[in-house]
Coordinates of C-alpha atoms (C1' of nucleotides) in Angstrom, one line a residue:
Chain Z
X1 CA 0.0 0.0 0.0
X2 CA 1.5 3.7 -0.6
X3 CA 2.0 5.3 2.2
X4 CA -0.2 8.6 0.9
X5 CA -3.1 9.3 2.8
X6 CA -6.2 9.6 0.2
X7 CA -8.9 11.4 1.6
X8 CA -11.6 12.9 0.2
X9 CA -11.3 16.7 -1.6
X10 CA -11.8 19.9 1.1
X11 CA -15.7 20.7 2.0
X12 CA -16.8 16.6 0.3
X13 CA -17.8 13.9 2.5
X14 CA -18.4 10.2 1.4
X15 CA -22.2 9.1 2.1
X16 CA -22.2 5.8 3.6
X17 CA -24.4 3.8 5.6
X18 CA -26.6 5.5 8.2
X19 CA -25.7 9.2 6.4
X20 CA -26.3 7.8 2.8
X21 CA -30.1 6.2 4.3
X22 CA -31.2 9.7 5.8
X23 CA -29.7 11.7 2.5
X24 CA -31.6 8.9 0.7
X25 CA -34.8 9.2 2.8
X26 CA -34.8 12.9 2.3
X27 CA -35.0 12.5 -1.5
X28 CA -37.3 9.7 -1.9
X29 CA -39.5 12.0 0.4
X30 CA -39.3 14.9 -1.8
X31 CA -39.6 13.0 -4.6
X32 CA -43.1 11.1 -3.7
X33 CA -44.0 14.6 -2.3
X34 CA -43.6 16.8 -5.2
X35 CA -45.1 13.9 -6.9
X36 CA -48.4 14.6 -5.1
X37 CA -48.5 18.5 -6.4
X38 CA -48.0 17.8 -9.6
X39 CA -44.2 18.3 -9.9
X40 CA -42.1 16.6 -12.6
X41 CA -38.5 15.8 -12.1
X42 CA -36.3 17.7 -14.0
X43 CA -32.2 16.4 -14.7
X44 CA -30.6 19.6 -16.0
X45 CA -26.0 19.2 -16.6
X46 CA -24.1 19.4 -13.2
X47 CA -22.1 22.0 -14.9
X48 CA -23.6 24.9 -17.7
X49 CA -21.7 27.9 -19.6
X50 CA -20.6 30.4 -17.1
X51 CA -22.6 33.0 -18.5
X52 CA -25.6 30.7 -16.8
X53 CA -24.6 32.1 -13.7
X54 CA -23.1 34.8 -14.2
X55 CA -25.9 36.5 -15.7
X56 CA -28.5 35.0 -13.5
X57 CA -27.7 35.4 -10.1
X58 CA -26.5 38.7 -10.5
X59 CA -22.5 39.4 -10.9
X60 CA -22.0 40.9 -7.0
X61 CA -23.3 38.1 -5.7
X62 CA -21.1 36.1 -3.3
X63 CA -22.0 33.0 -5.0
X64 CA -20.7 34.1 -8.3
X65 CA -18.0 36.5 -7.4
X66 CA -16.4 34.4 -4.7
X67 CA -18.0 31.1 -4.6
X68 CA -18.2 29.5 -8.3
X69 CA -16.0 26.4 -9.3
X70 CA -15.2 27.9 -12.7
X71 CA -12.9 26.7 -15.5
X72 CA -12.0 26.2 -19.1
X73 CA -12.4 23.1 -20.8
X74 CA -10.5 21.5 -23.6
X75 CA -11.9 23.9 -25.8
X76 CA -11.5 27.0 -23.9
X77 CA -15.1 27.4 -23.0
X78 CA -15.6 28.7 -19.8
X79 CA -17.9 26.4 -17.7
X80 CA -18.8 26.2 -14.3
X81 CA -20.3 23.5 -11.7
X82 CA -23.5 24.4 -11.0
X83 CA -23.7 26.5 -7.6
X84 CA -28.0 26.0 -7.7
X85 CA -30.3 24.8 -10.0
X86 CA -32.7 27.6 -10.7
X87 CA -30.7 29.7 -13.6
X88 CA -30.0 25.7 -14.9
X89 CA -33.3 24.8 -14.8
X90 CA -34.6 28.4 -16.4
X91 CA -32.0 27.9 -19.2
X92 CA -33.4 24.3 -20.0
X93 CA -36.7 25.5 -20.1
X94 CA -35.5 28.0 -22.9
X95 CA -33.0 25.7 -24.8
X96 CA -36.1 23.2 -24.8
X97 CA -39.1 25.4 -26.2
X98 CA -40.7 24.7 -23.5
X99 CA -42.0 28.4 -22.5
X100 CA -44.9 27.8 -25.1
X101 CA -46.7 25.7 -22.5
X102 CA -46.9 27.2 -19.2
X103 CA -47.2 26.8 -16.3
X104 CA -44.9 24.0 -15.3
X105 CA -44.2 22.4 -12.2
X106 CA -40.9 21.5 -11.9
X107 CA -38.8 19.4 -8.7
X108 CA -35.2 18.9 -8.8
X109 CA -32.6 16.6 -6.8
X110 CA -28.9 16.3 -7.3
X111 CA -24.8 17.7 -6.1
X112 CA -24.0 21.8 -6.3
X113 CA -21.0 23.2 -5.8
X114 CA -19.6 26.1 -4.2
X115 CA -15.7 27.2 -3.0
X116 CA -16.6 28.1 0.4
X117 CA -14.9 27.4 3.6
X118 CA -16.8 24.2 5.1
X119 CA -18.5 24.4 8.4
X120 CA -21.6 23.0 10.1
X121 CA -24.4 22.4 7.6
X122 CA -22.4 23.6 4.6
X123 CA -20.1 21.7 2.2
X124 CA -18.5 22.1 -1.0
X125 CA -20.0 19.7 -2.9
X126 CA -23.6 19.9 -1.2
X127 CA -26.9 18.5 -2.4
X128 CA -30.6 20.4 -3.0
X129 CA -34.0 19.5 -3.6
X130 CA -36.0 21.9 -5.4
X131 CA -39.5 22.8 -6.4
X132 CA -40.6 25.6 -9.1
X133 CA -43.4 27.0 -10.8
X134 CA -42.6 28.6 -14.2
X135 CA -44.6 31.1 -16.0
X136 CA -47.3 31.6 -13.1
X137 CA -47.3 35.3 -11.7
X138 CA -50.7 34.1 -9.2
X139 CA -49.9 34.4 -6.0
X140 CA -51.5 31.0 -5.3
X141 CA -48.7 29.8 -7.4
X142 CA -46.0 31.2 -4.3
X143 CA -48.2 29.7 -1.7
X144 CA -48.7 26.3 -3.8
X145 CA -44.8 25.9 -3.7
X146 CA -44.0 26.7 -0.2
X147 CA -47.3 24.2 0.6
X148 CA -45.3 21.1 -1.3
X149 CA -42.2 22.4 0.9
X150 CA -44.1 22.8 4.1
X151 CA -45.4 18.9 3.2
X152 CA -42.1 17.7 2.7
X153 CA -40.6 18.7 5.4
X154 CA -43.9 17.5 8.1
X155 CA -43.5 14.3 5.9
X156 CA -39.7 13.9 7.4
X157 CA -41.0 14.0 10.8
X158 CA -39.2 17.7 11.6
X159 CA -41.8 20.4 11.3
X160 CA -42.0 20.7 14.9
X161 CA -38.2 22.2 14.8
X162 CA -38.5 24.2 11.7
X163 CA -40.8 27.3 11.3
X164 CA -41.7 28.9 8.4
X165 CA -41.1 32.7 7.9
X166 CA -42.1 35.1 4.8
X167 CA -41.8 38.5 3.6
X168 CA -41.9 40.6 0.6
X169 CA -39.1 42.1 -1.2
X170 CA -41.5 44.0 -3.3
X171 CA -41.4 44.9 -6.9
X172 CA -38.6 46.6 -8.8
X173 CA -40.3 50.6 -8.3
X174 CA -40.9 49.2 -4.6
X175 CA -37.4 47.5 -3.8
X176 CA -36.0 50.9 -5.4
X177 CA -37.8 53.1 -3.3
X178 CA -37.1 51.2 0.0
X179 CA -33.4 50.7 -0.9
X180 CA -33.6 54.6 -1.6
X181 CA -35.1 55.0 2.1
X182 CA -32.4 52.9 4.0
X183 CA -29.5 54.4 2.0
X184 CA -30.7 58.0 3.2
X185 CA -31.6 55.8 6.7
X186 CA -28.6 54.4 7.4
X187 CA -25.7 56.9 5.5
X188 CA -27.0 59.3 8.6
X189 CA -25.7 57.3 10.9
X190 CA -22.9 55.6 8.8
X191 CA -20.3 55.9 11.8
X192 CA -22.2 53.8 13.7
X193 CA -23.2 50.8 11.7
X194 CA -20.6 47.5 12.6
X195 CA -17.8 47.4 9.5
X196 CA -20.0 44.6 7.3
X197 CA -22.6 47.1 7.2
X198 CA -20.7 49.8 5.9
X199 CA -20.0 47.8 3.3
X200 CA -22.9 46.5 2.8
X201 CA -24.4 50.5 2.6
X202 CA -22.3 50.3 -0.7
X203 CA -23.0 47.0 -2.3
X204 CA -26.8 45.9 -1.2
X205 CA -28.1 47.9 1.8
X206 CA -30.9 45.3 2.2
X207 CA -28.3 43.1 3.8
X208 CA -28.2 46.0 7.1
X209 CA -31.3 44.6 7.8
X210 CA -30.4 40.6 8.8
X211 CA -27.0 42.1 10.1
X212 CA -26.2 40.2 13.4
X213 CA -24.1 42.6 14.9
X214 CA -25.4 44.2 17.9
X215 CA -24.4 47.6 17.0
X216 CA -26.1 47.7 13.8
X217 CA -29.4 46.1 15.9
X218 CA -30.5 49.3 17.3
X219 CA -30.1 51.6 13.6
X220 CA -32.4 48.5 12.5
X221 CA -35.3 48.5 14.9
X222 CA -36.2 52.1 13.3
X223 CA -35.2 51.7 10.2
X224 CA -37.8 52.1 7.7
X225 CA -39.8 48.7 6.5
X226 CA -40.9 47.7 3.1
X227 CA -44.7 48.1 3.8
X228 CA -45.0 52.2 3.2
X229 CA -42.6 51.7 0.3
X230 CA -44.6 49.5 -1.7
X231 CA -46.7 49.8 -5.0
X232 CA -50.2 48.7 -5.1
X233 CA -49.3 46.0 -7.6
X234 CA -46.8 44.7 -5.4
X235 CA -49.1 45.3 -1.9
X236 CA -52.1 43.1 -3.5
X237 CA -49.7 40.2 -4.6
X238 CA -48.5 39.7 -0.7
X239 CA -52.0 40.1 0.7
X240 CA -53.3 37.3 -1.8
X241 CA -50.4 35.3 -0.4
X242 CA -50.9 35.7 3.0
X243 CA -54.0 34.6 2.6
X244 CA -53.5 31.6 0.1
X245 CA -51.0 30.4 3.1
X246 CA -54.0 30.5 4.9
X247 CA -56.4 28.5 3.1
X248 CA -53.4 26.2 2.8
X249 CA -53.2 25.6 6.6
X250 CA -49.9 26.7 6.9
X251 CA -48.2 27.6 10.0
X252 CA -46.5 31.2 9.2
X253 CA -44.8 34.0 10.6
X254 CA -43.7 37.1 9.0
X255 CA -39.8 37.9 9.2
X256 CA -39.1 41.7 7.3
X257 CA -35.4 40.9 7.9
X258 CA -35.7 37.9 5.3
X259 CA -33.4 39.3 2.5
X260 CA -32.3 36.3 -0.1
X261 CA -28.6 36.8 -1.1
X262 CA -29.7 36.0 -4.7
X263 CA -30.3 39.3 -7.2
X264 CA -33.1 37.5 -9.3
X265 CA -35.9 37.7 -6.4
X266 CA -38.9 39.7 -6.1
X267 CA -41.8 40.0 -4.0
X268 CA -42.3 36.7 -2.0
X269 CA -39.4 35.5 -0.1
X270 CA -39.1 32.7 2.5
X271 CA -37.3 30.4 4.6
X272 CA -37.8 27.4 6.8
X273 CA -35.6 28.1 9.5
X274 CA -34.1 26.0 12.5
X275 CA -32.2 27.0 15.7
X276 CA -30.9 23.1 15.4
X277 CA -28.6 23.7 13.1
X278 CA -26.3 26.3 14.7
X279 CA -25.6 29.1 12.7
X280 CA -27.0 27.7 9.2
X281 CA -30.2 28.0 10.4
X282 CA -31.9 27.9 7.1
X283 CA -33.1 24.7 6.0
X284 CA -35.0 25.5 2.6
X285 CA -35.4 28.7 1.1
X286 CA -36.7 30.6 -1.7
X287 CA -38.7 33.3 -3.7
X288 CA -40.2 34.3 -6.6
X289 CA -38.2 35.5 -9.5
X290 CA -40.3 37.3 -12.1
X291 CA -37.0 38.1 -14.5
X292 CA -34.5 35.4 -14.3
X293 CA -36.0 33.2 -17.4
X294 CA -35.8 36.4 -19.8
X295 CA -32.1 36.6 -18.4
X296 CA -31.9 33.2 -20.4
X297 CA -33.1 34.4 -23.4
X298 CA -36.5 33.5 -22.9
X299 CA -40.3 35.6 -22.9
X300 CA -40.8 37.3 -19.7
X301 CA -41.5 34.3 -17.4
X302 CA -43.1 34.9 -13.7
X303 CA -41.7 31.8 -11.7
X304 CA -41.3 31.0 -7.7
X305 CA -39.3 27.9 -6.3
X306 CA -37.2 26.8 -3.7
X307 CA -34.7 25.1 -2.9
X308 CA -33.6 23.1 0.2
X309 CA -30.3 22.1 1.9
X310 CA -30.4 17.8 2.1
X311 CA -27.7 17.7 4.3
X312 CA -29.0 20.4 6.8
X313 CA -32.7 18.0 6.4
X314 CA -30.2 14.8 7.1
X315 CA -28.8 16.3 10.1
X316 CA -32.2 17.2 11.6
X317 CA -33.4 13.6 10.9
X318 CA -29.9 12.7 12.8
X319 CA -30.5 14.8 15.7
X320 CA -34.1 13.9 15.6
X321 CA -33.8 10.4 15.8
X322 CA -35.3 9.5 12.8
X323 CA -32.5 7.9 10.7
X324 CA -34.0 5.0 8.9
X325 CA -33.3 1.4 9.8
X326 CA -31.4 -0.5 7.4
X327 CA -32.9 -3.2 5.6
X328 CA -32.9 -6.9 6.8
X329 CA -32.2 -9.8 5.1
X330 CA -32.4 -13.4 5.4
X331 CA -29.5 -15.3 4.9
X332 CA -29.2 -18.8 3.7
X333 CA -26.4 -21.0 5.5
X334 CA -25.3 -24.0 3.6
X335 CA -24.0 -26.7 6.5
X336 CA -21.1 -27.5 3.8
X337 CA -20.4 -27.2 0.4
X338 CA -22.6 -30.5 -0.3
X339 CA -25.6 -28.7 0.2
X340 CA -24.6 -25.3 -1.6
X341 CA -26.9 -26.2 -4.8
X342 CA -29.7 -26.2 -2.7
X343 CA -28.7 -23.5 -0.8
X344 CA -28.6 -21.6 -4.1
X345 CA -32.0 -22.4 -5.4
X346 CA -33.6 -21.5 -2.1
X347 CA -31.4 -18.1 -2.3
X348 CA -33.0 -17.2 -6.0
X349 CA -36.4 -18.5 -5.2
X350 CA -36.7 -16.6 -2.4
X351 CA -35.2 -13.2 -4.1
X352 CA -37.8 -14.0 -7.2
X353 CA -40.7 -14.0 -4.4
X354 CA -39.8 -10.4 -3.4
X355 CA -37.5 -11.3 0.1
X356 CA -34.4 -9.9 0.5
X357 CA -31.7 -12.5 0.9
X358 CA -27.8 -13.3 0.9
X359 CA -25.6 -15.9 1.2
X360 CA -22.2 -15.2 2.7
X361 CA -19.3 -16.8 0.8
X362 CA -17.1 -19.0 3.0
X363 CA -17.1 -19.9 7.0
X364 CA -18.4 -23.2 9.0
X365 CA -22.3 -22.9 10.5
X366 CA -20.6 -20.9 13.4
X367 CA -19.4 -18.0 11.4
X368 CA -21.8 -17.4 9.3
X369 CA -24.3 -17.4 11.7
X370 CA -21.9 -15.0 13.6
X371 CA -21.9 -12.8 10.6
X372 CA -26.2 -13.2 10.0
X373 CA -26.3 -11.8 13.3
X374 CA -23.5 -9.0 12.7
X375 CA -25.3 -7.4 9.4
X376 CA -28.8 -7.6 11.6
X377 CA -30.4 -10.3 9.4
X378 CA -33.8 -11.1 11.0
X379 CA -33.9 -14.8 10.2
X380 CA -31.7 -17.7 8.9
X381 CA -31.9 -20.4 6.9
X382 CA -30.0 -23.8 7.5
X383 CA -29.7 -26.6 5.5
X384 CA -27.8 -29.4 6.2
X385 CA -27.8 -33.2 4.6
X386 CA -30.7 -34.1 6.5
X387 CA -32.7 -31.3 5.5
X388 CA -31.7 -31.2 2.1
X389 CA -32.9 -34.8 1.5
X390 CA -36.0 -34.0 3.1
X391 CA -36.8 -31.0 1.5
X392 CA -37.4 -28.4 4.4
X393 CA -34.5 -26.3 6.0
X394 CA -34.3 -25.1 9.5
X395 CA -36.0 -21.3 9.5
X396 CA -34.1 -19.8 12.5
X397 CA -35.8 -16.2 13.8
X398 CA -33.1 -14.3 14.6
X399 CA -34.7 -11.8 16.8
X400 CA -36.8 -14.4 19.3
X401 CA -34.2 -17.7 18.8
X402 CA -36.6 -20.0 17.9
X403 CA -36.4 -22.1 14.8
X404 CA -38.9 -24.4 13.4
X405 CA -38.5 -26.9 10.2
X406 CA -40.4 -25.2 7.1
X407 CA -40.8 -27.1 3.6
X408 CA -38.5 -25.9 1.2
X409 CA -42.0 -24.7 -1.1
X410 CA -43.2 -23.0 1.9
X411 CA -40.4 -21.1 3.2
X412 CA -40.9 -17.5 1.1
X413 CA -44.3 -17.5 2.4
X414 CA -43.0 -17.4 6.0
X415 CA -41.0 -15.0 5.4
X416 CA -43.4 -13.0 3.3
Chain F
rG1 C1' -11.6 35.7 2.0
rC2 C1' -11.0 36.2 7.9
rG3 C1' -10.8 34.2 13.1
rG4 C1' -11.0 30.4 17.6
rC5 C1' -10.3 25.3 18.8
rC6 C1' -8.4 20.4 17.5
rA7 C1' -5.3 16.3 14.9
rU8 C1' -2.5 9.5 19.2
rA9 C1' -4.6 2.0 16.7
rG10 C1' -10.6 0.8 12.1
rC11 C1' -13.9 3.9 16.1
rU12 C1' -14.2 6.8 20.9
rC13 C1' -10.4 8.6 23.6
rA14 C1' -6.0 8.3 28.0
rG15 C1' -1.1 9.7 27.8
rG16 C1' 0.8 16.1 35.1
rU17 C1' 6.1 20.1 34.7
rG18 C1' 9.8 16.6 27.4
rG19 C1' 12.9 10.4 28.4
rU20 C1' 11.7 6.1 22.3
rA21 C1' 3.0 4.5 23.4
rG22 C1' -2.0 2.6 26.4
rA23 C1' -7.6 1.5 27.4
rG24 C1' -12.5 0.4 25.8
rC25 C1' -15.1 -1.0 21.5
rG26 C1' -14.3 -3.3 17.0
rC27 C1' -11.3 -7.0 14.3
rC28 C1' -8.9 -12.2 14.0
rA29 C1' -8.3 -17.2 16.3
rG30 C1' -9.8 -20.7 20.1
rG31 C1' -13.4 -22.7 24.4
rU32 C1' -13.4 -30.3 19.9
rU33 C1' -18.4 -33.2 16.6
rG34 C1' -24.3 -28.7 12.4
rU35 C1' -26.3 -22.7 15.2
rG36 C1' -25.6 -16.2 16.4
rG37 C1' -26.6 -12.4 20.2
rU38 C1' -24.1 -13.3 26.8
rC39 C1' -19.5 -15.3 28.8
rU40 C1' -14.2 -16.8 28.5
rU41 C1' -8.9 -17.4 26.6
rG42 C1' -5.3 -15.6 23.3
rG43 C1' -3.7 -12.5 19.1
rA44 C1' -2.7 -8.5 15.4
rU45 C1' -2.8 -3.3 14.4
rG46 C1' 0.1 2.8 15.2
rU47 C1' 6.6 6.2 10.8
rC48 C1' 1.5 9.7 17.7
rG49 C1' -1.7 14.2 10.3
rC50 C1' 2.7 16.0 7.3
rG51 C1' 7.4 19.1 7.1
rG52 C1' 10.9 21.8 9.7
rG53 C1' 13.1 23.7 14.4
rU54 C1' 14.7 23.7 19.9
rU55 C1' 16.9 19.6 22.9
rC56 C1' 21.6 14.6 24.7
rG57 C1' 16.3 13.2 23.9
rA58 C1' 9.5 15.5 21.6
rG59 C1' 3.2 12.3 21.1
rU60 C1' 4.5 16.0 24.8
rC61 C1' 7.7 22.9 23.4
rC62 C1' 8.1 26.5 18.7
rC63 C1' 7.1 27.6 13.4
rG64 C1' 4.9 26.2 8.9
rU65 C1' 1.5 23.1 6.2
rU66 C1' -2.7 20.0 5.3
rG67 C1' -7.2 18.4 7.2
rG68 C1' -11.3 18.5 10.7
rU69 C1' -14.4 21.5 13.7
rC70 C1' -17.0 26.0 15.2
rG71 C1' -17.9 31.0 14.0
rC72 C1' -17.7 35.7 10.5
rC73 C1' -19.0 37.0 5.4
rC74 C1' -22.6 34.5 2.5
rC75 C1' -25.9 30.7 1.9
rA76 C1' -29.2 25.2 1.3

RNA sequence: GCGGCCAUAGCUCAGGUGGUAGAGCGCCAGGUUGUGGUCUUGGAUGUCGCGGGUUCGAGUCCCGUUGGUCGCCCCA
């Protein structure tokens, strides 16, 4: 063996046993989930041209100014690995024609990238679920989507430590006039805002508002909100949600400090947030974006989607106790190799009936029963000369110790 | 991109003020003839993350580096 130390890259973990199960779970829930709204699954290229990005979630962003996995191919293109799937899933919907029948319901599952610096609840190579409604402007399409979410999430067992939270970012003449309001707000008392904020005055003064700096706390409380800044286009679309949340049964609260880090929102915004997680607190997020699918090339396309975090899920089924079991198996134990033909014929009849089985390859009656017991098998399945010529095998229960003689013919059905 | 803490067997961790490594679990083999989970006997395993430095001598001190972890920024 070399002696070099292989491990796996910075910010990438390897998902195995009980983490692969929950990261598993979490999908097959969304999946089934979305299934129920009326979702289809979408598979868009783990990586797209740069310009995918670039363009879509606005060039200051972090993600694209600081966090993209960017690089030239073989043929000098610049591509990138996907750091989300919305703009990916927007462009598809353009390359594909698809913006002459609307609306769709899209749901998404699958690895994103971003160069960050890993901590608790955020990796480099991370995974998302996602929901989206493309070419809908209703309002009842915003609430639809955060209903599927809202489902998921109760369907994993962990709505009782995750809260859902909206606001509105407005329109464009709303979002300008309020951004106007806290410039003039906050460039009074410039001195006093904590150093991120200053800069944030400069690049997206929104941002002041979810500062967690105590300093900046107290320039925040009266700071003006969004409510006297918006137009009556914009007011009527978050009434009409509030009240489609509603008449969904959701439990809501309304956060003004939600700002999504993402330039392609408008009006709605939302999270599902956790104190569970430490300081990633956000679990599944999302907005509409009204613009983002002309930024592709495509006819002015209202959408709304989110997207969630399946290792932030995974680690509240972890701390929840809610991994799943594993399977269990039966396993067939020959007594010696005289009675492996048999032993193989029962194996495949009983995988053709639908029962999970193995056989382990080598050991006496000792250690395989050893092993059975070791992998959690629930039952085995002896046979020996005498049972071979008799047609039966011993059917050993695992879990009470008792063992009984079954037929050979009968033996799936027990274990059925 | 910035900061705190950490890095010893497969895993969880011990190893006062420096003197060439230990436990539990796990793993392997037994406790005679076709039966696991309990019990019992024995055994293997580490270039103490990596690279320098101080020292007669470093797992133990110093610097660097890589990785992990937690936090900031930002985000799922």
């Amino acid at each position: 063996m070399a002696n070099i130390k292989l491990q796996p890259p910075r910010g990438t973990r390897d998902l195995i046993g009980e983490e692969f199960r929950r990261h598993h779970h979490v999908i097959e829930t969304a999946r089934r989930i979305a299934a129920l709204y009326g979702f289809e699954e979408w598979a868009t290229p783990i990586f797209e041209d740069t310009r995918v990005f670039a363009r879509g979630l606005g060039e200051t962003s972090d993600v694209v100014s600081k966090e993209m996995y960017v690089f030239q191919d073989r043929g000098g293109e610049s591509v990138t690995l996907r750091p989300e799937n919305t703009a990916g899933v927007c462009r598809a919907l353009v390359s594909g024609g698809l913006t002459q029948s609307l609306p769709r319901k899209v749901f998404y599952a699958g690895p994103m990238f971003r160069y960050e610096r890993p901590q608790a609840g955020r990796y480099r190579q991370f995974h998302q679920i996602g929901a989206e409604i493309l070419g809908a402007a209703e309002p009842l399409a915003d609430a639809e989507v955060i209903a599927c979410g809202h489902h998921i999430i109760r369907e994993l067992g962990l709505d009782e430590g995750v809260v859902l939270e909206v606001n509105t970012l407005g329109d464009a003449p709303s979002r300008d006039a309020y951004r106007a309001a806290l410039i003039a707000h906050f460039s009074a008392n410039r001195d006093k805002l904590s150093e991120d904020s200053q800069r944030r005055l400069e690049k997206n003064p929104l941002r002041i508002i979810d500062s967690k700096e105590a300093q900046d706390r107290a320039l925040v409380a009266d700071a003006p909100t969004i409510e006297t800044f918006l137009t009556d286009a914009a007011r009527a679309h978050w009434d009409a949600l509030r009240r489609h949340l509603d008449g969904f049964k959701l439990p809501w609260r309304e956060n003004p400090r939600i700002v999504r880090g993402l330039d392609y929102y408008s009006h709605t915004a939302f999270e599902f947030v956790t104190d569970r997680l430490g300081a990633q607190g956000t679990v599944m997020g999302g907005g509409r974006y009204d613009g983002l699918v002309e930024e592709m090339g495509g006819p002015p396309t209202p959408s709304v989607g989110w997207a969630a975090g399946v290792e932030r899920l995974s680690m509240l089924l972890e701390r929840g106790g809610l991994t799943p079991a594993a399977p269990r198996l039966v396993t067939v134990i020959p007594v010696g190799e005289a009675e492996e033909g048999a032993a193989l014929a029962l194996l495949q009849s009983l995988r053709a009936a639908g029962v999970a089985a193995e056989m382990g390859y080598r050991g006496n009656l000792k250690r395989r029963m050893e092993r059975a017991n070791k992998q959690g098998a629930r039952a085995a399945l002896i046979l020996g000369e005498a049972e071979v010529s008799r047609g039966v095998a011993q059917l050993r229960d695992l879990d009470a110790g008792t063992q009984a003689e079954v037929p050979l013919a009968e033996v799936a059905a027990r274990l059925g």
